[in-house]
PDB file of C-alpha atoms in Angstrom:
ATOM      1  CA  MET G 584      46.783  27.916  33.749  1.00 42.00           C
ATOM      2  CA  LYS G 585      45.799  25.557  36.532  1.00 45.00           C
ATOM      3  CA  ARG G 586      43.129  23.081  35.494  1.00 42.00           C
ATOM      4  CA  THR G 587      40.519  22.022  38.010  1.00 46.00           C
ATOM      5  CA  ALA G 588      38.977  18.601  37.499  1.00 45.00           C
ATOM      6  CA  ARG G 589      35.209  18.510  37.400  1.00 50.00           C
ATOM      7  CA  PRO G 590      33.557  16.460  40.117  1.00 53.00           C
ATOM      8  CA  ARG G 591      32.660  12.918  39.134  1.00 71.00           C
ATOM      9  CA  TRP G 592      29.198  12.934  40.598  1.00 69.00           C
ATOM     10  CA  LYS G 593      28.707   9.174  40.718  1.00 77.00           C
ATOM     11  CA  SER G 594      31.881   8.690  42.721  1.00 78.00           C
ATOM     12  CA  LEU G 595      31.252  11.426  45.291  1.00 87.00           C
ATOM     13  CA  GLY G 596      29.924  10.577  48.732  1.00 92.00           C
ATOM     14  CA  VAL G 597      26.730  12.015  50.189  1.00 94.00           C
ATOM     15  CA  ASP G 598      28.571  14.557  52.348  1.00 94.00           C
ATOM     16  CA  ARG G 599      30.471  16.037  49.399  1.00 94.00           C
ATOM     17  CA  LEU G 600      27.375  16.099  47.219  1.00 95.00           C
ATOM     18  CA  LEU G 601      25.442  17.940  49.916  1.00 95.00           C
ATOM     19  CA  ARG G 602      28.254  20.479  50.257  1.00 95.00           C
ATOM     20  CA  HIS G 603      28.204  21.078  46.489  1.00 93.00           C
ATOM     21  CA  ALA G 604      24.418  21.414  46.506  1.00 94.00           C
ATOM     22  CA  LEU G 605      24.440  23.937  49.342  1.00 95.00           C
ATOM     23  CA  ARG G 606      27.443  25.922  48.128  1.00 94.00           C
ATOM     24  CA  HIS G 607      26.251  26.180  44.523  1.00 92.00           C
ATOM     25  CA  TRP G 608      22.500  26.494  45.057  1.00 87.00           C
ATOM     26  CA  HIS G 609      20.873  28.073  41.972  1.00 87.00           C
ATOM     27  CA  ALA G 610      23.879  27.095  39.821  1.00 91.00           C
ATOM     28  CA  ASP G 611      24.276  24.139  37.446  1.00 91.00           C
ATOM     29  CA  GLU G 612      26.836  22.474  39.691  1.00 90.00           C
ATOM     30  CA  GLY G 613      24.454  22.556  42.627  1.00 93.00           C
ATOM     31  CA  TRP G 614      21.630  21.025  40.608  1.00 93.00           C
ATOM     32  CA  ARG G 615      23.870  18.255  39.293  1.00 94.00           C
ATOM     33  CA  ALA G 616      24.740  17.387  42.898  1.00 94.00           C
ATOM     34  CA  ILE G 617      21.046  17.370  43.819  1.00 95.00           C
ATOM     35  CA  GLU G 618      20.239  15.117  40.857  1.00 95.00           C
ATOM     36  CA  ALA G 619      22.953  12.690  41.970  1.00 95.00           C
ATOM     37  CA  LEU G 620      21.523  12.639  45.487  1.00 96.00           C
ATOM     38  CA  GLN G 621      17.985  12.101  44.204  1.00 96.00           C
ATOM     39  CA  ARG G 622      19.060   8.750  42.762  1.00 95.00           C
ATOM     40  CA  ARG G 623      20.475   7.449  46.069  1.00 95.00           C
ATOM     41  CA  GLY G 624      17.378   6.772  48.123  1.00 96.00           C
ATOM     42  CA  SER G 625      18.266   5.087  51.426  1.00 96.00           C
ATOM     43  CA  PRO G 626      17.236   5.317  55.095  1.00 96.00           C
ATOM     44  CA  ALA G 627      20.405   7.256  55.889  1.00 97.00           C
ATOM     45  CA  LEU G 628      19.885   9.823  53.124  1.00 97.00           C
ATOM     46  CA  LEU G 629      16.204  10.171  53.973  1.00 97.00           C
ATOM     47  CA  ALA G 630      17.180  11.019  57.548  1.00 97.00           C
ATOM     48  CA  ARG G 631      19.558  13.713  56.256  1.00 97.00           C
ATOM     49  CA  VAL G 632      16.828  15.116  54.023  1.00 98.00           C
ATOM     50  CA  VAL G 633      14.322  15.236  56.898  1.00 98.00           C
ATOM     51  CA  ALA G 634      16.891  17.109  59.006  1.00 98.00           C
ATOM     52  CA  LEU G 635      17.605  19.591  56.189  1.00 97.00           C
ATOM     53  CA  CYS G 636      13.900  20.318  55.718  1.00 97.00           C
ATOM     54  CA  ALA G 637      13.630  21.254  59.405  1.00 97.00           C
ATOM     55  CA  ARG G 638      16.588  23.678  59.428  1.00 97.00           C
ATOM     56  CA  PRO G 639      16.059  27.439  59.919  1.00 97.00           C
ATOM     57  CA  ASN G 640      18.351  28.202  56.970  1.00 97.00           C
ATOM     58  CA  VAL G 641      16.356  28.731  53.736  1.00 96.00           C
ATOM     59  CA  ARG G 642      18.996  27.229  51.458  1.00 96.00           C
ATOM     60  CA  ARG G 643      19.192  24.039  53.509  1.00 97.00           C
ATOM     61  CA  ARG G 644      15.409  23.666  53.485  1.00 98.00           C
ATOM     62  CA  ALA G 645      15.283  24.275  49.740  1.00 97.00           C
ATOM     63  CA  VAL G 646      17.974  21.678  49.060  1.00 97.00           C
ATOM     64  CA  GLY G 647      16.243  19.179  51.342  1.00 98.00           C
ATOM     65  CA  VAL G 648      12.869  19.638  49.644  1.00 98.00           C
ATOM     66  CA  SER G 649      14.505  19.492  46.197  1.00 97.00           C
ATOM     67  CA  ILE G 650      16.075  16.127  46.996  1.00 97.00           C
ATOM     68  CA  ALA G 651      12.800  14.829  48.467  1.00 98.00           C
ATOM     69  CA  ALA G 652      10.965  15.909  45.310  1.00 97.00           C
ATOM     70  CA  GLN G 653      12.552  13.141  43.195  1.00 96.00           C
ATOM     71  CA  LEU G 654      14.116  10.775  45.707  1.00 97.00           C
ATOM     72  CA  SER G 655      14.425   7.353  44.089  1.00 97.00           C
ATOM     73  CA  ARG G 656      16.437   4.164  44.221  1.00 94.00           C
ATOM     74  CA  ARG G 657      17.631   1.659  41.692  1.00 91.00           C
ATOM     75  CA  THR G 658      15.756  -1.610  41.273  1.00 91.00           C
ATOM     76  CA  PRO G 659      16.168  -4.466  38.770  1.00 91.00           C
ATOM     77  CA  ALA G 660      13.224  -2.970  36.864  1.00 91.00           C
ATOM     78  CA  GLY G 661      14.786   0.518  36.834  1.00 88.00           C
ATOM     79  CA  PRO G 662      14.494   3.628  39.032  1.00 90.00           C
ATOM     80  CA  ALA G 663      11.615   3.609  41.526  1.00 94.00           C
ATOM     81  CA  LEU G 664      10.248   6.214  43.929  1.00 95.00           C
ATOM     82  CA  TYR G 665      11.748   5.925  47.377  1.00 96.00           C
ATOM     83  CA  ALA G 666       9.917   6.618  50.664  1.00 97.00           C
ATOM     84  CA  GLU G 667       6.927   8.088  48.831  1.00 96.00           C
ATOM     85  CA  GLU G 668       4.760   8.724  51.901  1.00 96.00           C
ATOM     86  CA  GLU G 669       7.594  10.256  53.926  1.00 97.00           C
ATOM     87  CA  THR G 670       8.659  12.544  51.094  1.00 98.00           C
ATOM     88  CA  GLN G 671       5.047  13.561  50.404  1.00 97.00           C
ATOM     89  CA  ARG G 672       4.820  14.762  54.004  1.00 97.00           C
ATOM     90  CA  LEU G 673       7.959  16.836  53.540  1.00 98.00           C
ATOM     91  CA  LEU G 674       6.586  18.318  50.313  1.00 98.00           C
ATOM     92  CA  LEU G 675       3.221  19.187  51.872  1.00 98.00           C
ATOM     93  CA  ARG G 676       5.044  20.940  54.693  1.00 97.00           C
ATOM     94  CA  GLY G 677       7.182  22.746  52.108  1.00 98.00           C
ATOM     95  CA  LEU G 678       4.054  24.253  50.529  1.00 97.00           C
ATOM     96  CA  ALA G 679       3.560  26.280  53.713  1.00 96.00           C
ATOM     97  CA  ASP G 680       7.181  27.485  53.855  1.00 97.00           C
ATOM     98  CA  PRO G 681       7.613  31.288  54.038  1.00 96.00           C
ATOM     99  CA  HIS G 682      10.245  31.289  51.266  1.00 96.00           C
ATOM    100  CA  HIS G 683       9.253  30.896  47.617  1.00 94.00           C
ATOM    101  CA  ASP G 684      12.331  28.776  46.715  1.00 95.00           C
ATOM    102  CA  VAL G 685      11.201  26.089  49.141  1.00 97.00           C
ATOM    103  CA  VAL G 686       7.590  26.342  47.986  1.00 98.00           C
ATOM    104  CA  ARG G 687       8.564  26.050  44.307  1.00 97.00           C
ATOM    105  CA  ALA G 688      10.647  22.948  45.047  1.00 97.00           C
ATOM    106  CA  ALA G 689       7.688  21.442  46.918  1.00 98.00           C
ATOM    107  CA  VAL G 690       5.315  22.187  44.022  1.00 98.00           C
ATOM    108  CA  GLY G 691       7.695  20.455  41.608  1.00 96.00           C
ATOM    109  CA  GLY G 692       7.832  17.413  43.850  1.00 97.00           C
ATOM    110  CA  LEU G 693       4.066  17.225  44.221  1.00 97.00           C
ATOM    111  CA  GLY G 694       3.772  16.975  40.455  1.00 96.00           C
ATOM    112  CA  LEU G 695       5.826  13.772  40.649  1.00 95.00           C
ATOM    113  CA  ARG G 696       4.337  12.573  43.943  1.00 96.00           C
ATOM    114  CA  PRO G 697       0.728  13.823  43.707  1.00 96.00           C
ATOM    115  CA  HIS G 698      -1.222  14.159  46.935  1.00 96.00           C
ATOM    116  CA  GLY G 699      -4.846  15.265  47.198  1.00 95.00           C
ATOM    117  CA  GLU G 700      -4.142  17.457  50.224  1.00 96.00           C
ATOM    118  CA  SER G 701      -2.005  19.749  48.071  1.00 97.00           C
ATOM    119  CA  VAL G 702      -4.708  20.646  45.539  1.00 97.00           C
ATOM    120  CA  GLN G 703      -6.074  23.796  47.191  1.00 97.00           C
ATOM    121  CA  ALA G 704      -2.584  25.163  47.864  1.00 97.00           C
ATOM    122  CA  LEU G 705      -1.580  24.508  44.246  1.00 98.00           C
ATOM    123  CA  LEU G 706      -4.679  26.310  42.973  1.00 98.00           C
ATOM    124  CA  ARG G 707      -3.861  29.334  45.146  1.00 97.00           C
ATOM    125  CA  LEU G 708      -0.315  29.354  43.780  1.00 97.00           C
ATOM    126  CA  ALA G 709      -1.686  29.490  40.215  1.00 97.00           C
ATOM    127  CA  SER G 710      -2.025  33.249  40.839  1.00 96.00           C
ATOM    128  CA  HIS G 711       1.507  33.688  42.240  1.00 97.00           C
ATOM    129  CA  PRO G 712       3.348  36.771  40.897  1.00 97.00           C
ATOM    130  CA  ASP G 713       6.414  34.701  39.932  1.00 97.00           C
ATOM    131  CA  ALA G 714       5.984  33.133  36.474  1.00 97.00           C
ATOM    132  CA  ARG G 715       8.390  30.331  37.436  1.00 96.00           C
ATOM    133  CA  MET G 716       6.056  29.357  40.260  1.00 97.00           C
ATOM    134  CA  ARG G 717       3.003  29.443  37.980  1.00 98.00           C
ATOM    135  CA  TRP G 718       4.834  27.283  35.422  1.00 98.00           C
ATOM    136  CA  GLN G 719       5.676  24.755  38.137  1.00 97.00           C
ATOM    137  CA  VAL G 720       2.021  24.722  39.201  1.00 98.00           C
ATOM    138  CA  ALA G 721       0.912  24.100  35.602  1.00 98.00           C
ATOM    139  CA  VAL G 722       3.316  21.153  35.382  1.00 97.00           C
ATOM    140  CA  ALA G 723       2.086  19.734  38.695  1.00 97.00           C
ATOM    141  CA  LEU G 724      -1.631  20.078  37.973  1.00 97.00           C
ATOM    142  CA  GLY G 725      -1.280  17.939  34.867  1.00 95.00           C
ATOM    143  CA  SER G 726      -0.606  14.964  37.176  1.00 95.00           C
ATOM    144  CA  TYR G 727      -3.778  15.348  39.252  1.00 96.00           C
ATOM    145  CA  GLU G 728      -7.174  13.754  38.700  1.00 93.00           C
ATOM    146  CA  GLU G 729      -9.187  15.994  41.019  1.00 95.00           C
ATOM    147  CA  PRO G 730     -11.838  17.763  38.892  1.00 94.00           C
ATOM    148  CA  GLU G 731     -11.186  21.172  40.460  1.00 95.00           C
ATOM    149  CA  THR G 732      -7.665  21.213  39.017  1.00 97.00           C
ATOM    150  CA  ILE G 733      -9.139  21.655  35.525  1.00 97.00           C
ATOM    151  CA  ALA G 734     -10.244  25.178  36.443  1.00 96.00           C
ATOM    152  CA  GLY G 735      -6.670  25.946  37.489  1.00 97.00           C
ATOM    153  CA  LEU G 736      -5.286  24.717  34.178  1.00 98.00           C
ATOM    154  CA  ILE G 737      -7.877  26.709  32.243  1.00 98.00           C
ATOM    155  CA  ARG G 738      -6.820  29.833  34.118  1.00 97.00           C
ATOM    156  CA  LEU G 739      -3.131  29.118  33.516  1.00 98.00           C
ATOM    157  CA  SER G 740      -3.780  28.484  29.813  1.00 98.00           C
ATOM    158  CA  ALA G 741      -4.467  32.240  29.559  1.00 98.00           C
ATOM    159  CA  ASP G 742      -1.381  33.237  31.594  1.00 98.00           C
ATOM    160  CA  PRO G 743       0.735  36.215  30.453  1.00 98.00           C
ATOM    161  CA  SER G 744       3.822  33.957  30.246  1.00 98.00           C
ATOM    162  CA  ASP G 745       4.269  31.977  27.006  1.00 98.00           C
ATOM    163  CA  GLU G 746       5.912  29.106  28.904  1.00 98.00           C
ATOM    164  CA  VAL G 747       3.058  28.875  31.407  1.00 98.00           C
ATOM    165  CA  ARG G 748       0.388  28.996  28.683  1.00 98.00           C
ATOM    166  CA  ASP G 749       2.278  26.370  26.696  1.00 98.00           C
ATOM    167  CA  TRP G 750       2.475  23.837  29.519  1.00 98.00           C
ATOM    168  CA  ALA G 751      -1.047  24.513  30.792  1.00 98.00           C
ATOM    169  CA  THR G 752      -2.442  24.040  27.277  1.00 98.00           C
ATOM    170  CA  PHE G 753      -0.459  20.818  26.873  1.00 98.00           C
ATOM    171  CA  ALA G 754      -1.682  19.537  30.252  1.00 97.00           C
ATOM    172  CA  LEU G 755      -5.257  20.537  29.506  1.00 97.00           C
ATOM    173  CA  GLY G 756      -5.242  19.153  25.968  1.00 97.00           C
ATOM    174  CA  SER G 757      -3.069  16.041  26.157  1.00 96.00           C
ATOM    175  CA  LEU G 758      -2.248  15.030  29.724  1.00 95.00           C
ATOM    176  CA  ARG G 759      -5.844  15.320  30.887  1.00 93.00           C
ATOM    177  CA  MET G 760      -8.594  13.754  28.846  1.00 90.00           C
ATOM    178  CA  GLU G 761     -11.649  15.290  30.487  1.00 95.00           C
ATOM    179  CA  ASP G 762     -13.975  17.011  28.050  1.00 96.00           C
ATOM    180  CA  SER G 763     -16.307  19.937  28.655  1.00 96.00           C
ATOM    181  CA  PRO G 764     -17.477  23.128  26.925  1.00 97.00           C
ATOM    182  CA  GLU G 765     -15.102  25.112  29.181  1.00 97.00           C
ATOM    183  CA  ILE G 766     -12.080  23.005  28.199  1.00 98.00           C
ATOM    184  CA  ARG G 767     -12.905  23.256  24.501  1.00 98.00           C
ATOM    185  CA  ALA G 768     -13.446  26.997  24.775  1.00 98.00           C
ATOM    186  CA  ALA G 769      -9.994  27.430  26.357  1.00 98.00           C
ATOM    187  CA  LEU G 770      -8.359  25.297  23.664  1.00 98.00           C
ATOM    188  CA  ARG G 771     -10.181  27.122  20.849  1.00 98.00           C
ATOM    189  CA  ARG G 772      -9.084  30.468  22.279  1.00 98.00           C
ATOM    190  CA  ASN G 773      -5.464  29.312  22.145  1.00 98.00           C
ATOM    191  CA  LEU G 774      -5.703  28.259  18.490  1.00 97.00           C
ATOM    192  CA  ASP G 775      -4.912  31.889  17.698  1.00 96.00           C
ATOM    193  CA  ASP G 776      -2.263  32.408  20.382  1.00 98.00           C
ATOM    194  CA  ALA G 777       0.818  34.448  19.525  1.00 97.00           C
ATOM    195  CA  ASP G 778       3.064  31.530  20.564  1.00 98.00           C
ATOM    196  CA  LEU G 779       3.522  28.691  18.063  1.00 97.00           C
ATOM    197  CA  ASP G 780       3.733  25.975  20.718  1.00 98.00           C
ATOM    198  CA  VAL G 781       0.577  27.153  22.464  1.00 98.00           C
ATOM    199  CA  ARG G 782      -1.284  27.121  19.128  1.00 97.00           C
ATOM    200  CA  GLY G 783       0.013  23.647  18.395  1.00 97.00           C
ATOM    201  CA  GLU G 784      -0.930  22.186  21.779  1.00 98.00           C
ATOM    202  CA  ALA G 785      -4.428  23.670  21.493  1.00 98.00           C
ATOM    203  CA  LEU G 786      -4.854  22.082  18.056  1.00 98.00           C
ATOM    204  CA  VAL G 787      -3.738  18.664  19.313  1.00 98.00           C
ATOM    205  CA  GLY G 788      -5.979  18.927  22.376  1.00 98.00           C
ATOM    206  CA  LEU G 789      -9.054  19.587  20.261  1.00 98.00           C
ATOM    207  CA  ALA G 790      -8.126  16.834  17.810  1.00 98.00           C
ATOM    208  CA  ARG G 791      -7.840  14.343  20.661  1.00 97.00           C
ATOM    209  CA  ARG G 792     -11.415  15.281  21.558  1.00 97.00           C
ATOM    210  CA  ARG G 793     -12.487  14.692  17.933  1.00 96.00           C
ATOM    211  CA  ASP G 794     -13.604  18.299  17.525  1.00 97.00           C
ATOM    212  CA  ASP G 795     -14.896  18.604  13.940  1.00 93.00           C
ATOM    213  CA  GLY G 796     -14.631  22.370  14.112  1.00 95.00           C
ATOM    214  CA  ILE G 797     -10.874  22.292  13.517  1.00 97.00           C
ATOM    215  CA  VAL G 798     -10.927  20.331  10.231  1.00 97.00           C
ATOM    216  CA  ASP G 799     -10.833  23.356   7.906  1.00 96.00           C
ATOM    217  CA  ARG G 800      -8.217  25.106  10.038  1.00 95.00           C
ATOM    218  CA  LEU G 801      -6.082  21.964  10.093  1.00 96.00           C
ATOM    219  CA  ILE G 802      -6.289  21.584   6.314  1.00 96.00           C
ATOM    220  CA  GLU G 803      -5.026  25.179   6.001  1.00 95.00           C
ATOM    221  CA  ARG G 804      -2.086  24.391   8.296  1.00 94.00           C
ATOM    222  CA  LEU G 805      -1.014  21.180   6.535  1.00 95.00           C
ATOM    223  CA  THR G 806       1.586  22.929   4.411  1.00 92.00           C
ATOM    224  CA  PRO G 807       5.211  21.896   3.652  1.00 90.00           C
ATOM    225  CA  ASP G 808       6.458  24.047   6.541  1.00 89.00           C
ATOM    226  CA  CYS G 809       3.994  22.688   9.091  1.00 92.00           C
ATOM    227  CA  HIS G 810       5.168  21.372  12.441  1.00 93.00           C
ATOM    228  CA  VAL G 811       4.593  18.014  14.127  1.00 95.00           C
ATOM    229  CA  TYR G 812       1.625  19.527  15.979  1.00 97.00           C
ATOM    230  CA  GLU G 813      -0.420  19.545  12.792  1.00 97.00           C
ATOM    231  CA  LEU G 814       0.592  15.978  11.953  1.00 97.00           C
ATOM    232  CA  ASP G 815      -0.188  14.732  15.468  1.00 97.00           C
ATOM    233  CA  ALA G 816      -3.550  16.507  15.324  1.00 98.00           C
ATOM    234  CA  ALA G 817      -4.343  14.910  11.958  1.00 97.00           C
ATOM    235  CA  GLU G 818      -3.516  11.452  13.315  1.00 97.00           C
ATOM    236  CA  ALA G 819      -5.634  11.998  16.438  1.00 97.00           C
ATOM    237  CA  LEU G 820      -8.586  13.354  14.470  1.00 97.00           C
ATOM    238  CA  ALA G 821      -8.304  10.589  11.824  1.00 96.00           C
ATOM    239  CA  ASP G 822     -10.748  12.373   9.545  1.00 96.00           C
ATOM    240  CA  PRO G 823     -10.877  11.305   5.862  1.00 96.00           C
ATOM    241  CA  ARG G 824     -11.339  14.958   4.871  1.00 96.00           C
ATOM    242  CA  LEU G 825      -7.668  15.489   5.783  1.00 97.00           C
ATOM    243  CA  LEU G 826      -6.378  12.738   3.505  1.00 96.00           C
ATOM    244  CA  ALA G 827      -5.991  14.830   0.332  1.00 96.00           C
ATOM    245  CA  ALA G 828      -3.985  17.485   2.169  1.00 96.00           C
ATOM    246  CA  LEU G 829      -1.719  14.861   3.745  1.00 96.00           C
ATOM    247  CA  VAL G 830      -1.084  13.106   0.413  1.00 95.00           C
ATOM    248  CA  ALA G 831      -0.288  16.453  -1.206  1.00 94.00           C
ATOM    249  CA  LEU G 832       2.037  17.231   1.683  1.00 92.00           C
ATOM    250  CA  ALA G 833       3.926  13.969   1.149  1.00 90.00           C
ATOM    251  CA  GLU G 834       4.390  14.811  -2.534  1.00 89.00           C
ATOM    252  CA  ALA G 835       5.383  18.443  -1.990  1.00 83.00           C
ATOM    253  CA  SER G 836       8.977  19.602  -1.625  1.00 60.00           C
ATOM    254  CA  GLY G 837       9.448  21.409   1.661  1.00 58.00           C
ATOM    255  CA  PRO G 838      11.642  24.439   2.388  1.00 57.00           C
ATOM    256  CA  GLY G 839      14.357  22.199   3.867  1.00 62.00           C
ATOM    257  CA  PRO G 840      15.237  18.606   4.668  1.00 66.00           C
ATOM    258  CA  ARG G 841      12.566  16.849   6.688  1.00 79.00           C
ATOM    259  CA  SER G 842      13.586  14.898   9.746  1.00 86.00           C
ATOM    260  CA  PRO G 843      12.867  11.154   9.956  1.00 89.00           C
ATOM    261  CA  SER G 844      10.525  11.769  12.899  1.00 90.00           C
ATOM    262  CA  TRP G 845       8.551  14.367  10.871  1.00 92.00           C
ATOM    263  CA  LEU G 846       8.199  11.900   7.999  1.00 92.00           C
ATOM    264  CA  ASP G 847       7.128   9.148  10.413  1.00 94.00           C
ATOM    265  CA  ARG G 848       4.454  11.444  11.866  1.00 94.00           C
ATOM    266  CA  LEU G 849       3.232  12.263   8.355  1.00 95.00           C
ATOM    267  CA  LYS G 850       3.007   8.559   7.501  1.00 95.00           C
ATOM    268  CA  ASP G 851       1.098   7.789  10.714  1.00 96.00           C
ATOM    269  CA  ALA G 852      -1.330  10.660  10.123  1.00 97.00           C
ATOM    270  CA  THR G 853      -1.941   9.575   6.519  1.00 96.00           C
ATOM    271  CA  GLU G 854      -2.598   5.973   7.519  1.00 96.00           C
ATOM    272  CA  ALA G 855      -4.970   7.053  10.287  1.00 96.00           C
ATOM    273  CA  CYS G 856      -7.024   9.215   7.931  1.00 96.00           C
ATOM    274  CA  ARG G 857      -6.957   6.617   5.155  1.00 94.00           C
ATOM    275  CA  GLY G 858      -8.086   3.930   7.561  1.00 87.00           C
ATOM    276  CA  SER G 859     -11.129   5.978   8.546  1.00 76.00           C
ATOM    277  CA  ALA G 860     -12.130   6.740   4.952  1.00 66.00           C
TER     278      ALA G 860
END
């Protein structure tokens, strides 16, 4: 059988990478080519990206916006955003594109390159019928400081999609640190969510706001099969009433081997609660 060598992405030129990205759009190979291009910020590549974003072909526009979304360059201090203002303009224009692939790429980019002019469009897209679009909006809104974006995250925290609710709850509870009765009500609602990750993010979000109402529930959840959410919540809450449960948890034998990171989280939570006693 003939063997075909896989492309060595770092060694490929811009032209070949663009051909791979366009030919294999929506496939892993295409996205690897896009990721390679995103790390090669330069005036010449930026000009190619601007031209792609203006093409009538949907796939070319989507590839152009996808590259613009994370365009960076290497510096002695590590990767850095490249041509931030120019790429923001391309992303804002992409929000108004008639094709959802281009719009979704623009939303993803505006989470990494936030711009206040995109807020209202992002909030409208929070009701998009495509769950992938709503998830991308939830990710993006976590990077914004505009107060009106909180309402969008609260709405998305009740989304029918588990993945959307999970990220919106994480953004609302941990990425954003605003506090209000509406935020706490949304987090409390998700304490009983059917999805484990949503429940965990809601617990951590309330603990970070020092919500005393979760102490009894957290004590109930600090069992040998608990997840890191409960341990992170205990550390954030740092309430001495949790100390006995944490000590008992350290002495108990769990259903399986505990990972070093789990044990580290347990130690940190115990020290935080002991220090507040």
